[in-house]
PDB file of C-alpha atoms in Angstrom:
ATOM      1  CA  UNK P 222     115.431 123.401 125.498  1.00 97.00           C
ATOM      2  CA  UNK P 223     114.571 120.670 123.014  1.00 97.00           C
ATOM      3  CA  UNK P 224     116.355 118.087 125.146  1.00 97.00           C
ATOM      4  CA  UNK P 225     114.670 119.290 128.328  1.00 98.00           C
ATOM      5  CA  UNK P 226     111.254 119.096 126.663  1.00 97.00           C
ATOM      6  CA  UNK P 227     111.961 115.542 125.533  1.00 96.00           C
ATOM      7  CA  UNK P 228     112.907 114.589 129.097  1.00 96.00           C
ATOM      8  CA  UNK P 229     109.880 116.416 130.448  1.00 97.00           C
ATOM      9  CA  UNK P 230     107.619 114.435 128.124  1.00 97.00           C
ATOM     10  CA  UNK P 231     109.065 111.167 129.408  1.00 95.00           C
ATOM     11  CA  UNK P 232     108.521 112.170 133.034  1.00 96.00           C
ATOM     12  CA  UNK P 233     105.012 113.446 132.359  1.00 96.00           C
ATOM     13  CA  UNK P 234     104.155 110.126 130.753  1.00 94.00           C
ATOM     14  CA  UNK P 235     105.504 108.206 133.753  1.00 93.00           C
ATOM     15  CA  UNK P 236     103.139 110.018 136.126  1.00 96.00           C
ATOM     16  CA  UNK P 237     100.142 109.708 133.812  1.00 94.00           C
ATOM     17  CA  UNK P 238     100.088 113.208 132.302  1.00 96.00           C
ATOM     18  CA  UNK P 239      99.629 111.947 128.762  1.00 95.00           C
ATOM     19  CA  UNK P 240      98.207 115.136 127.257  1.00 96.00           C
ATOM     20  CA  UNK P 241     100.963 117.265 128.750  1.00 97.00           C
ATOM     21  CA  UNK P 242     103.573 114.714 127.598  1.00 97.00           C
ATOM     22  CA  UNK P 243     102.341 114.971 124.035  1.00 97.00           C
ATOM     23  CA  UNK P 244     102.435 118.776 124.131  1.00 97.00           C
ATOM     24  CA  UNK P 245     106.027 118.673 125.405  1.00 98.00           C
ATOM     25  CA  UNK P 246     107.304 116.207 122.822  1.00 97.00           C
ATOM     26  CA  UNK P 247     105.599 118.021 119.947  1.00 98.00           C
ATOM     27  CA  UNK P 248     107.426 121.194 120.978  1.00 98.00           C
ATOM     28  CA  UNK P 249     110.680 119.248 121.297  1.00 98.00           C
ATOM     29  CA  UNK P 250     110.285 117.878 117.772  1.00 98.00           C
ATOM     30  CA  UNK P 251     109.600 121.365 116.431  1.00 98.00           C
ATOM     31  CA  UNK P 252     112.798 122.712 117.972  1.00 98.00           C
ATOM     32  CA  UNK P 253     114.907 119.756 116.859  1.00 98.00           C
ATOM     33  CA  UNK P 254     113.535 120.031 113.328  1.00 98.00           C
ATOM     34  CA  UNK P 255     114.669 123.641 113.105  1.00 98.00           C
ATOM     35  CA  UNK P 256     118.072 122.730 114.543  1.00 98.00           C
ATOM     36  CA  UNK P 257     118.472 119.829 112.129  1.00 98.00           C
ATOM     37  CA  UNK P 258     117.551 122.024 109.178  1.00 98.00           C
ATOM     38  CA  UNK P 259     120.390 124.362 110.136  1.00 98.00           C
ATOM     39  CA  UNK P 260     122.901 121.670 111.166  1.00 98.00           C
ATOM     40  CA  UNK P 261     121.868 118.143 110.137  1.00 97.00           C
ATOM     41  CA  UNK P 262     125.111 116.484 111.151  1.00 95.00           C
ATOM     42  CA  UNK P 263     124.718 117.658 114.733  1.00 97.00           C
ATOM     43  CA  UNK P 264     120.967 117.382 115.225  1.00 98.00           C
ATOM     44  CA  UNK P 265     119.422 114.742 112.927  1.00 97.00           C
ATOM     45  CA  UNK P 266     120.013 111.982 115.501  1.00 98.00           C
ATOM     46  CA  UNK P 267     118.224 114.052 118.154  1.00 98.00           C
ATOM     47  CA  UNK P 268     115.329 114.735 115.787  1.00 98.00           C
ATOM     48  CA  UNK P 269     114.971 111.007 115.099  1.00 98.00           C
ATOM     49  CA  UNK P 270     114.911 110.246 118.825  1.00 97.00           C
ATOM     50  CA  UNK P 271     112.304 112.914 119.483  1.00 98.00           C
ATOM     51  CA  UNK P 272     110.174 111.657 116.576  1.00 98.00           C
ATOM     52  CA  UNK P 273     110.373 108.138 117.970  1.00 96.00           C
ATOM     53  CA  UNK P 274     109.176 109.407 121.341  1.00 96.00           C
ATOM     54  CA  UNK P 275     106.490 111.522 119.683  1.00 97.00           C
ATOM     55  CA  UNK P 276     105.168 108.423 117.920  1.00 97.00           C
ATOM     56  CA  UNK P 277     104.892 106.641 121.260  1.00 95.00           C
ATOM     57  CA  UNK P 278     103.052 109.558 122.854  1.00 96.00           C
ATOM     58  CA  UNK P 279     100.710 109.938 119.869  1.00 96.00           C
ATOM     59  CA  UNK P 280      99.962 106.222 119.922  1.00 94.00           C
ATOM     60  CA  UNK P 281      99.118 106.409 123.629  1.00 91.00           C
ATOM     61  CA  UNK P 282      96.591 109.140 122.829  1.00 94.00           C
ATOM     62  CA  UNK P 283      94.977 107.128 120.038  1.00 93.00           C
ATOM     63  CA  UNK P 284      96.482 109.259 117.279  1.00 96.00           C
ATOM     64  CA  UNK P 285      97.574 106.229 115.301  1.00 94.00           C
ATOM     65  CA  UNK P 286      97.884 107.819 111.867  1.00 94.00           C
ATOM     66  CA  UNK P 287      99.974 110.664 113.283  1.00 96.00           C
ATOM     67  CA  UNK P 288     102.073 108.182 115.258  1.00 97.00           C
ATOM     68  CA  UNK P 289     102.778 106.181 112.134  1.00 97.00           C
ATOM     69  CA  UNK P 290     103.855 109.330 110.278  1.00 97.00           C
ATOM     70  CA  UNK P 291     106.250 110.174 113.107  1.00 98.00           C
ATOM     71  CA  UNK P 292     107.853 106.750 113.310  1.00 98.00           C
ATOM     72  CA  UNK P 293     108.142 106.447 109.535  1.00 98.00           C
ATOM     73  CA  UNK P 294     110.084 109.720 109.509  1.00 98.00           C
ATOM     74  CA  UNK P 295     112.253 108.518 112.394  1.00 98.00           C
ATOM     75  CA  UNK P 296     113.047 105.289 110.523  1.00 98.00           C
ATOM     76  CA  UNK P 297     113.896 107.218 107.367  1.00 98.00           C
ATOM     77  CA  UNK P 298     116.314 109.472 109.238  1.00 98.00           C
ATOM     78  CA  UNK P 299     117.902 106.623 111.158  1.00 98.00           C
ATOM     79  CA  UNK P 300     118.288 104.551 108.014  1.00 98.00           C
ATOM     80  CA  UNK P 301     120.262 107.358 106.414  1.00 97.00           C
ATOM     81  CA  UNK P 302     122.396 107.759 109.522  1.00 98.00           C
ATOM     82  CA  UNK P 303     123.036 104.009 109.712  1.00 98.00           C
ATOM     83  CA  UNK P 304     124.077 103.854 106.069  1.00 97.00           C
ATOM     84  CA  UNK P 305     126.682 106.532 106.759  1.00 96.00           C
ATOM     85  CA  UNK P 306     127.809 105.165 110.139  1.00 97.00           C
ATOM     86  CA  UNK P 307     126.475 101.685 110.912  1.00 96.00           C
ATOM     87  CA  UNK P 308     128.510 101.187 114.072  1.00 94.00           C
ATOM     88  CA  UNK P 309     126.924 104.226 115.650  1.00 95.00           C
ATOM     89  CA  UNK P 310     123.363 104.098 114.323  1.00 97.00           C
ATOM     90  CA  UNK P 311     122.318 100.523 113.434  1.00 97.00           C
ATOM     91  CA  UNK P 312     121.012  99.895 116.983  1.00 97.00           C
ATOM     92  CA  UNK P 313     118.820 102.990 116.754  1.00 97.00           C
ATOM     93  CA  UNK P 314     117.500 101.918 113.350  1.00 98.00           C
ATOM     94  CA  UNK P 315     116.551  98.504 114.720  1.00 98.00           C
ATOM     95  CA  UNK P 316     114.728 100.118 117.627  1.00 97.00           C
ATOM     96  CA  UNK P 317     112.771 102.452 115.357  1.00 97.00           C
ATOM     97  CA  UNK P 318     111.893  99.578 113.024  1.00 98.00           C
ATOM     98  CA  UNK P 319     110.569  97.583 115.982  1.00 98.00           C
ATOM     99  CA  UNK P 320     108.369 100.499 117.047  1.00 96.00           C
ATOM    100  CA  UNK P 321     107.231 100.982 113.465  1.00 97.00           C
ATOM    101  CA  UNK P 322     106.266  97.314 113.218  1.00 98.00           C
ATOM    102  CA  UNK P 323     104.191  97.610 116.382  1.00 95.00           C
ATOM    103  CA  UNK P 324     102.266 100.571 115.034  1.00 96.00           C
ATOM    104  CA  UNK P 325     101.808  99.057 111.597  1.00 97.00           C
ATOM    105  CA  UNK P 326     100.485  95.865 113.166  1.00 97.00           C
ATOM    106  CA  UNK P 327      98.038  97.741 115.410  1.00 94.00           C
ATOM    107  CA  UNK P 328      96.508  99.683 112.523  1.00 94.00           C
ATOM    108  CA  UNK P 329      96.249  96.606 110.308  1.00 95.00           C
ATOM    109  CA  UNK P 330      99.180  97.082 107.939  1.00 97.00           C
ATOM    110  CA  UNK P 331     100.124  93.425 108.393  1.00 97.00           C
ATOM    111  CA  UNK P 332     102.531  92.929 105.506  1.00 97.00           C
ATOM    112  CA  UNK P 333     104.375  96.169 106.205  1.00 98.00           C
ATOM    113  CA  UNK P 334     104.603  95.344 109.907  1.00 98.00           C
ATOM    114  CA  UNK P 335     106.125  91.955 109.178  1.00 98.00           C
ATOM    115  CA  UNK P 336     108.662  93.453 106.779  1.00 98.00           C
ATOM    116  CA  UNK P 337     109.681  96.049 109.392  1.00 98.00           C
ATOM    117  CA  UNK P 338     110.134  93.556 112.204  1.00 98.00           C
ATOM    118  CA  UNK P 339     111.955  91.012 110.049  1.00 98.00           C
ATOM    119  CA  UNK P 340     114.495  93.718 109.227  1.00 98.00           C
ATOM    120  CA  UNK P 341     114.761  94.706 112.897  1.00 98.00           C
ATOM    121  CA  UNK P 342     115.353  91.094 113.963  1.00 98.00           C
ATOM    122  CA  UNK P 343     117.993  90.652 111.285  1.00 98.00           C
ATOM    123  CA  UNK P 344     119.860  93.763 112.422  1.00 98.00           C
ATOM    124  CA  UNK P 345     119.623  92.911 116.110  1.00 98.00           C
ATOM    125  CA  UNK P 346     120.678  89.318 115.512  1.00 98.00           C
ATOM    126  CA  UNK P 347     123.820  90.584 113.816  1.00 97.00           C
ATOM    127  CA  UNK P 348     124.498  93.065 116.611  1.00 97.00           C
ATOM    128  CA  UNK P 349     124.020  90.357 119.238  1.00 97.00           C
ATOM    129  CA  UNK P 350     126.448  88.044 117.489  1.00 96.00           C
ATOM    130  CA  UNK P 351     129.098  90.729 117.900  1.00 95.00           C
ATOM    131  CA  UNK P 352     128.125  91.780 121.446  1.00 96.00           C
ATOM    132  CA  UNK P 353     125.622  89.490 123.110  1.00 94.00           C
ATOM    133  CA  UNK P 354     125.490  91.170 126.530  1.00 93.00           C
ATOM    134  CA  UNK P 355     124.675  94.520 124.964  1.00 94.00           C
ATOM    135  CA  UNK P 356     122.168  93.460 122.322  1.00 97.00           C
ATOM    136  CA  UNK P 357     120.508  90.151 123.229  1.00 97.00           C
ATOM    137  CA  UNK P 358     117.763  91.832 125.312  1.00 97.00           C
ATOM    138  CA  UNK P 359     116.934  94.032 122.313  1.00 98.00           C
ATOM    139  CA  UNK P 360     116.806  90.938 120.107  1.00 98.00           C
ATOM    140  CA  UNK P 361     114.394  89.336 122.576  1.00 98.00           C
ATOM    141  CA  UNK P 362     112.137  92.391 122.317  1.00 98.00           C
ATOM    142  CA  UNK P 363     112.098  92.310 118.520  1.00 98.00           C
ATOM    143  CA  UNK P 364     111.457  88.556 118.490  1.00 98.00           C
ATOM    144  CA  UNK P 365     108.455  89.115 120.741  1.00 98.00           C
ATOM    145  CA  UNK P 366     107.086  91.701 118.314  1.00 98.00           C
ATOM    146  CA  UNK P 367     107.830  89.338 115.423  1.00 98.00           C
ATOM    147  CA  UNK P 368     105.601  86.797 117.144  1.00 98.00           C
ATOM    148  CA  UNK P 369     102.799  89.364 117.399  1.00 98.00           C
ATOM    149  CA  UNK P 370     103.086  90.229 113.703  1.00 98.00           C
ATOM    150  CA  UNK P 371     103.063  86.568 112.688  1.00 98.00           C
ATOM    151  CA  UNK P 372     100.087  85.919 114.965  1.00 98.00           C
ATOM    152  CA  UNK P 373      98.170  88.724 113.268  1.00 97.00           C
ATOM    153  CA  UNK P 374      98.625  86.844 109.987  1.00 97.00           C
ATOM    154  CA  UNK P 375      97.377  83.594 111.602  1.00 97.00           C
ATOM    155  CA  UNK P 376     100.838  82.038 111.298  1.00 98.00           C
ATOM    156  CA  UNK P 377     100.491  80.591 114.773  1.00 97.00           C
ATOM    157  CA  UNK P 378     103.240  77.977 114.660  1.00 98.00           C
ATOM    158  CA  UNK P 379     105.816  80.554 113.565  1.00 98.00           C
ATOM    159  CA  UNK P 380     104.440  83.023 116.102  1.00 98.00           C
ATOM    160  CA  UNK P 381     104.867  80.479 118.886  1.00 98.00           C
ATOM    161  CA  UNK P 382     108.420  79.754 117.739  1.00 98.00           C
ATOM    162  CA  UNK P 383     109.276  83.475 117.769  1.00 98.00           C
ATOM    163  CA  UNK P 384     107.942  83.847 121.320  1.00 98.00           C
ATOM    164  CA  UNK P 385     109.870  80.747 122.393  1.00 98.00           C
ATOM    165  CA  UNK P 386     113.105  82.106 120.944  1.00 98.00           C
ATOM    166  CA  UNK P 387     112.486  85.431 122.649  1.00 98.00           C
ATOM    167  CA  UNK P 388     112.123  83.659 126.000  1.00 98.00           C
ATOM    168  CA  UNK P 389     115.267  81.593 125.460  1.00 98.00           C
ATOM    169  CA  UNK P 390     117.261  84.701 124.582  1.00 98.00           C
ATOM    170  CA  UNK P 391     115.880  86.685 127.510  1.00 98.00           C
ATOM    171  CA  UNK P 392     116.230  83.966 130.182  1.00 97.00           C
ATOM    172  CA  UNK P 393     119.776  84.720 131.438  1.00 96.00           C
ATOM    173  CA  UNK P 394     119.015  88.441 131.643  1.00 97.00           C
ATOM    174  CA  UNK P 395     115.731  87.853 133.461  1.00 96.00           C
ATOM    175  CA  UNK P 396     117.545  85.610 135.925  1.00 94.00           C
ATOM    176  CA  UNK P 397     119.969  88.400 136.782  1.00 95.00           C
ATOM    177  CA  UNK P 398     117.707  91.427 136.441  1.00 95.00           C
ATOM    178  CA  UNK P 399     114.150  90.186 136.895  1.00 93.00           C
ATOM    179  CA  UNK P 400     112.639  93.578 137.740  1.00 93.00           C
ATOM    180  CA  UNK P 401     114.059  95.157 134.601  1.00 95.00           C
ATOM    181  CA  UNK P 402     112.754  92.472 132.271  1.00 96.00           C
ATOM    182  CA  UNK P 403     109.604  91.218 133.971  1.00 95.00           C
ATOM    183  CA  UNK P 404     107.315  93.280 131.732  1.00 95.00           C
ATOM    184  CA  UNK P 405     108.477  91.812 128.444  1.00 96.00           C
ATOM    185  CA  UNK P 406     108.884  88.375 130.042  1.00 97.00           C
ATOM    186  CA  UNK P 407     105.294  88.325 131.317  1.00 96.00           C
ATOM    187  CA  UNK P 408     103.839  89.526 128.013  1.00 96.00           C
ATOM    188  CA  UNK P 409     105.874  87.079 125.933  1.00 97.00           C
ATOM    189  CA  UNK P 410     105.067  84.120 128.189  1.00 97.00           C
ATOM    190  CA  UNK P 411     101.369  84.898 127.927  1.00 96.00           C
ATOM    191  CA  UNK P 412     101.709  85.043 124.131  1.00 97.00           C
ATOM    192  CA  UNK P 413     103.635  81.762 124.083  1.00 98.00           C
ATOM    193  CA  UNK P 414     101.090  79.969 126.277  1.00 97.00           C
ATOM    194  CA  UNK P 415      98.166  81.300 124.245  1.00 97.00           C
ATOM    195  CA  UNK P 416      99.714  80.101 120.997  1.00 98.00           C
ATOM    196  CA  UNK P 417     100.439  76.691 122.478  1.00 98.00           C
ATOM    197  CA  UNK P 418      96.766  76.419 123.506  1.00 97.00           C
ATOM    198  CA  UNK P 419      95.578  77.453 120.075  1.00 97.00           C
ATOM    199  CA  UNK P 420      97.833  74.849 118.472  1.00 97.00           C
ATOM    200  CA  UNK P 421      96.832  72.171 121.019  1.00 98.00           C
ATOM    201  CA  UNK P 422     100.472  71.792 122.045  1.00 97.00           C
ATOM    202  CA  UNK P 423     101.974  71.436 125.501  1.00 97.00           C
ATOM    203  CA  UNK P 424     104.277  74.287 126.568  1.00 97.00           C
ATOM    204  CA  UNK P 425     107.932  73.422 126.995  1.00 97.00           C
ATOM    205  CA  UNK P 426     108.513  73.290 130.783  1.00 95.00           C
ATOM    206  CA  UNK P 427     112.267  73.712 130.370  1.00 96.00           C
ATOM    207  CA  UNK P 428     111.699  76.944 128.454  1.00 97.00           C
ATOM    208  CA  UNK P 429     109.525  78.336 131.267  1.00 96.00           C
ATOM    209  CA  UNK P 430     111.685  77.208 134.211  1.00 96.00           C
ATOM    210  CA  UNK P 431     113.790  80.422 134.381  1.00 95.00           C
ATOM    211  CA  UNK P 432     110.547  82.370 134.795  1.00 95.00           C
ATOM    212  CA  UNK P 433     109.046  80.295 137.606  1.00 92.00           C
ATOM    213  CA  UNK P 434     108.929  83.277 139.980  1.00 88.00           C
ATOM    214  CA  UNK P 435     106.370  84.919 137.707  1.00 88.00           C
ATOM    215  CA  UNK P 436     104.125  81.870 137.935  1.00 80.00           C
ATOM    216  CA  UNK P 437     104.581  81.761 141.702  1.00 74.00           C
ATOM    217  CA  UNK P 438     103.363  85.352 141.897  1.00 66.00           C
ATOM    218  CA  UNK P 439     100.221  84.442 139.958  1.00 60.00           C
ATOM    219  CA  UNK P 440     101.233  85.823 136.572  1.00 61.00           C
ATOM    220  CA  UNK P 441     101.347  84.775 133.818  1.00 62.00           C
ATOM    221  CA  UNK P 442      98.261  82.609 133.989  1.00 51.00           C
ATOM    222  CA  UNK P 443      99.676  79.272 132.935  1.00 47.00           C
TER     223      UNK P 443
END
């Protein structure tokens, strides 16, 4: 039931039923919490996943404080799991840290957001060194968020560099699977171009070449 409710929440969100999605994921978390209390080894990972999803749904509804509480709990659980079994749970910890950084940045916890995303980038960089095909797209995502967190602290040069690295990392995956990665590619290119403008620097045309189809379609606005 808890798993079905989690899936239901995801589908409800996809079709725009945000209130119903939040109701579903809150119930899922409640069930998983009871299961994890009785059998933590079996159900703590599921609880962390549901909490991560709950944070996303709460954030979409403007419940930022509640969303932060949810993702902080998810990070705490996943950190404990990763300490016991890093091979299995480090990727999940990095994902939760990236989501936590996003929320912290949105609500103005700038220093905490930067600390979260720096840790996520470090973990994902290590994972990508061991298995680049599996983990480089995740690294690109965290680097994009790192750029946002640096931008929020007015560290524009570093923010531009983070966006540029994200685009370099993502390029071969975008070339092969453009539909899958066009969302993050478009957002990161826009961030990169904006930071170049603010710094009065010309964008690197070689960096943007793999994404030329986005410019041909009219987005990003270069």
